[in-house]
PDB file of C-alpha atoms in Angstrom:
ATOM      1  CA  UNK A  73       4.320  14.872 -12.098  1.00 87.00           C
ATOM      2  CA  UNK A  74       2.826  12.806  -9.308  1.00 95.00           C
ATOM      3  CA  UNK A  75       1.951   9.150  -9.642  1.00 97.00           C
ATOM      4  CA  UNK A  76      -0.506   7.429  -7.313  1.00 98.00           C
ATOM      5  CA  UNK A  77      -0.931   3.673  -7.026  1.00 97.00           C
ATOM      6  CA  UNK A  78      -3.725   2.127  -4.961  1.00 97.00           C
ATOM      7  CA  UNK A  79      -3.771  -1.367  -3.550  1.00 97.00           C
ATOM      8  CA  UNK A  80      -5.695  -3.415  -1.020  1.00 98.00           C
ATOM      9  CA  UNK A  81      -9.080  -3.789  -2.661  1.00 98.00           C
ATOM     10  CA  UNK A  82     -10.855  -7.077  -3.023  1.00 98.00           C
ATOM     11  CA  UNK A  83     -13.924  -9.152  -2.252  1.00 98.00           C
ATOM     12  CA  UNK A  84     -14.991  -9.387   1.384  1.00 98.00           C
ATOM     13  CA  UNK A  85     -18.027 -10.400   3.391  1.00 98.00           C
ATOM     14  CA  UNK A  86     -20.287  -7.954   5.244  1.00 98.00           C
ATOM     15  CA  UNK A  87     -18.703  -6.973   8.541  1.00 98.00           C
ATOM     16  CA  UNK A  88     -15.165  -7.606   7.324  1.00 98.00           C
ATOM     17  CA  UNK A  89     -12.362  -5.066   7.120  1.00 98.00           C
ATOM     18  CA  UNK A  90      -9.982  -3.856   4.432  1.00 98.00           C
ATOM     19  CA  UNK A  91      -7.071  -1.465   4.405  1.00 98.00           C
ATOM     20  CA  UNK A  92      -6.469   0.457   1.207  1.00 98.00           C
ATOM     21  CA  UNK A  93      -3.045   1.889   0.466  1.00 98.00           C
ATOM     22  CA  UNK A  94      -2.032   4.672  -1.882  1.00 98.00           C
ATOM     23  CA  UNK A  95       1.645   5.126  -2.631  1.00 97.00           C
ATOM     24  CA  UNK A  96       2.743   8.448  -4.094  1.00 97.00           C
ATOM     25  CA  UNK A  97       5.833   8.956  -6.209  1.00 96.00           C
ATOM     26  CA  UNK A  98       7.323  11.646  -8.383  1.00 95.00           C
ATOM     27  CA  UNK A  99       7.164  15.256  -7.204  1.00 93.00           C
ATOM     28  CA  UNK A 100       5.549  14.375  -3.906  1.00 92.00           C
ATOM     29  CA  UNK A 101       6.940  17.481  -2.216  1.00 89.00           C
ATOM     30  CA  UNK A 102       4.090  19.442  -3.779  1.00 91.00           C
ATOM     31  CA  UNK A 103       1.330  17.341  -2.215  1.00 94.00           C
ATOM     32  CA  UNK A 104      -0.692  19.198   0.390  1.00 95.00           C
ATOM     33  CA  UNK A 105      -3.792  17.021   0.785  1.00 96.00           C
ATOM     34  CA  UNK A 106      -4.728  13.509  -0.219  1.00 96.00           C
ATOM     35  CA  UNK A 107      -8.171  12.008  -0.444  1.00 97.00           C
ATOM     36  CA  UNK A 108     -10.059   8.806  -1.070  1.00 98.00           C
ATOM     37  CA  UNK A 109     -13.003   8.865  -3.470  1.00 98.00           C
ATOM     38  CA  UNK A 110     -15.391   6.134  -4.499  1.00 98.00           C
ATOM     39  CA  UNK A 111     -17.776   5.715  -7.383  1.00 98.00           C
ATOM     40  CA  UNK A 112     -20.505   3.247  -8.293  1.00 97.00           C
ATOM     41  CA  UNK A 113     -22.470   3.000 -11.554  1.00 90.00           C
ATOM     42  CA  UNK A 114     -25.263   5.548 -11.767  1.00 93.00           C
ATOM     43  CA  UNK A 115     -23.925   7.676  -8.927  1.00 95.00           C
ATOM     44  CA  UNK A 116     -21.560  10.610  -8.859  1.00 96.00           C
ATOM     45  CA  UNK A 117     -18.096  10.267  -7.428  1.00 96.00           C
ATOM     46  CA  UNK A 118     -18.026  10.743  -3.669  1.00 97.00           C
ATOM     47  CA  UNK A 119     -15.259  12.021  -1.430  1.00 98.00           C
ATOM     48  CA  UNK A 120     -14.993   9.457   1.346  1.00 98.00           C
ATOM     49  CA  UNK A 121     -12.101  10.811   3.370  1.00 98.00           C
ATOM     50  CA  UNK A 122      -9.181  13.213   3.131  1.00 98.00           C
ATOM     51  CA  UNK A 123      -6.107  14.165   5.102  1.00 97.00           C
ATOM     52  CA  UNK A 124      -3.548  16.938   4.987  1.00 95.00           C
ATOM     53  CA  UNK A 125      -0.017  15.674   4.587  1.00 89.00           C
ATOM     54  CA  UNK A 126       0.743  17.312   7.908  1.00 87.00           C
ATOM     55  CA  UNK A 127      -1.949  15.128   9.447  1.00 85.00           C
ATOM     56  CA  UNK A 128      -3.504  18.008  11.363  1.00 88.00           C
ATOM     57  CA  UNK A 129      -6.793  17.998   9.470  1.00 95.00           C
ATOM     58  CA  UNK A 130      -9.019  15.146   8.326  1.00 97.00           C
ATOM     59  CA  UNK A 131     -12.389  14.781   6.664  1.00 98.00           C
ATOM     60  CA  UNK A 132     -14.889  11.941   6.641  1.00 98.00           C
ATOM     61  CA  UNK A 133     -18.113  11.602   4.733  1.00 98.00           C
ATOM     62  CA  UNK A 134     -21.127  10.841   6.898  1.00 98.00           C
ATOM     63  CA  UNK A 135     -21.208   7.324   5.511  1.00 97.00           C
ATOM     64  CA  UNK A 136     -17.625   6.740   6.662  1.00 98.00           C
ATOM     65  CA  UNK A 137     -17.656   8.312  10.111  1.00 97.00           C
ATOM     66  CA  UNK A 138     -17.044   5.829  12.886  1.00 97.00           C
ATOM     67  CA  UNK A 139     -16.051   3.041  10.512  1.00 98.00           C
ATOM     68  CA  UNK A 140     -13.224   4.366   8.335  1.00 98.00           C
ATOM     69  CA  UNK A 141      -9.908   5.856   9.405  1.00 98.00           C
ATOM     70  CA  UNK A 142      -7.502   7.722   7.167  1.00 98.00           C
ATOM     71  CA  UNK A 143      -3.819   7.940   8.013  1.00 97.00           C
ATOM     72  CA  UNK A 144      -0.507   8.631   6.375  1.00 95.00           C
ATOM     73  CA  UNK A 145       3.103   7.497   6.576  1.00 93.00           C
ATOM     74  CA  UNK A 146       5.341  10.356   5.516  1.00 86.00           C
ATOM     75  CA  UNK A 147       8.449   8.195   5.281  1.00 90.00           C
ATOM     76  CA  UNK A 148       6.732   5.885   2.804  1.00 92.00           C
ATOM     77  CA  UNK A 149       4.798   8.622   0.965  1.00 93.00           C
ATOM     78  CA  UNK A 150       1.716   6.525   1.531  1.00 96.00           C
ATOM     79  CA  UNK A 151      -1.823   7.220   2.697  1.00 97.00           C
ATOM     80  CA  UNK A 152      -4.081   4.503   4.075  1.00 98.00           C
ATOM     81  CA  UNK A 153      -7.795   4.022   4.462  1.00 98.00           C
ATOM     82  CA  UNK A 154      -8.743   1.501   7.118  1.00 98.00           C
ATOM     83  CA  UNK A 155     -12.295   0.342   6.475  1.00 98.00           C
ATOM     84  CA  UNK A 156     -14.096  -1.583   9.194  1.00 98.00           C
ATOM     85  CA  UNK A 157     -17.609  -2.984   9.429  1.00 98.00           C
ATOM     86  CA  UNK A 158     -17.982  -3.015   5.679  1.00 98.00           C
ATOM     87  CA  UNK A 159     -21.430  -3.398   4.171  1.00 97.00           C
ATOM     88  CA  UNK A 160     -22.640  -3.915   0.597  1.00 98.00           C
ATOM     89  CA  UNK A 161     -23.258  -0.173   0.223  1.00 97.00           C
ATOM     90  CA  UNK A 162     -19.496   0.334   0.483  1.00 98.00           C
ATOM     91  CA  UNK A 163     -18.936  -1.570  -2.756  1.00 98.00           C
ATOM     92  CA  UNK A 164     -17.348   0.756  -5.294  1.00 98.00           C
ATOM     93  CA  UNK A 165     -14.210   1.585  -7.181  1.00 98.00           C
ATOM     94  CA  UNK A 166     -12.019   3.502  -4.770  1.00 98.00           C
ATOM     95  CA  UNK A 167      -9.612   6.140  -6.050  1.00 98.00           C
ATOM     96  CA  UNK A 168      -6.916   8.034  -4.237  1.00 98.00           C
ATOM     97  CA  UNK A 169      -6.162  11.596  -5.254  1.00 98.00           C
ATOM     98  CA  UNK A 170      -3.796  14.410  -4.372  1.00 97.00           C
ATOM     99  CA  UNK A 171      -3.714  18.171  -4.698  1.00 96.00           C
ATOM    100  CA  UNK A 172      -1.412  21.064  -3.947  1.00 94.00           C
ATOM    101  CA  UNK A 173      -2.100  23.738  -1.361  1.00 93.00           C
ATOM    102  CA  UNK A 174      -2.869  26.264  -4.094  1.00 92.00           C
ATOM    103  CA  UNK A 175      -5.436  24.146  -5.966  1.00 90.00           C
ATOM    104  CA  UNK A 176      -8.906  23.366  -4.660  1.00 88.00           C
ATOM    105  CA  UNK A 177      -9.502  20.525  -7.100  1.00 95.00           C
ATOM    106  CA  UNK A 178      -7.664  17.242  -6.836  1.00 96.00           C
ATOM    107  CA  UNK A 179      -5.252  17.113  -9.745  1.00 95.00           C
ATOM    108  CA  UNK A 180      -3.596  13.718  -9.475  1.00 97.00           C
ATOM    109  CA  UNK A 181      -5.466  10.426  -9.463  1.00 97.00           C
ATOM    110  CA  UNK A 182      -4.703   6.770  -9.081  1.00 98.00           C
ATOM    111  CA  UNK A 183      -6.059   4.028 -11.299  1.00 97.00           C
ATOM    112  CA  UNK A 184      -8.631   2.836  -8.792  1.00 97.00           C
ATOM    113  CA  UNK A 185      -9.101  -0.364  -6.844  1.00 97.00           C
ATOM    114  CA  UNK A 186     -12.308  -2.385  -6.666  1.00 98.00           C
ATOM    115  CA  UNK A 187     -13.929  -3.063  -3.314  1.00 98.00           C
ATOM    116  CA  UNK A 188     -16.801  -5.528  -3.306  1.00 98.00           C
ATOM    117  CA  UNK A 189     -18.736  -6.419  -0.161  1.00 98.00           C
ATOM    118  CA  UNK A 190     -21.049  -9.338  -0.736  1.00 97.00           C
ATOM    119  CA  UNK A 191     -22.349 -12.427   0.999  1.00 92.00           C
TER     120      UNK A 191
END
């Protein structure tokens, strides 16, 4: 089993920054790729960013390119999402997720952390 715990969400003003953290525990040796998703009411869940545990490959949604940066700390079994220049459209519940190399779908999910960008 893999457990994922997100932190770092909150209420910020437009233009502010946040850094989300996702700490993995359990059988973390099986993790191949970790991702950040977000979801708002009335809209399907969106993959915002992802990173291989090796760090050699990353993905960013068009909405995140140039503003968000994903990174990982192997020693701490933690992945981060640095979010800069936040705008109200970034408001959502953000989830971290993990999958093995063999599985295409993300199998393990965190509980989610709320990000609200409002003036």
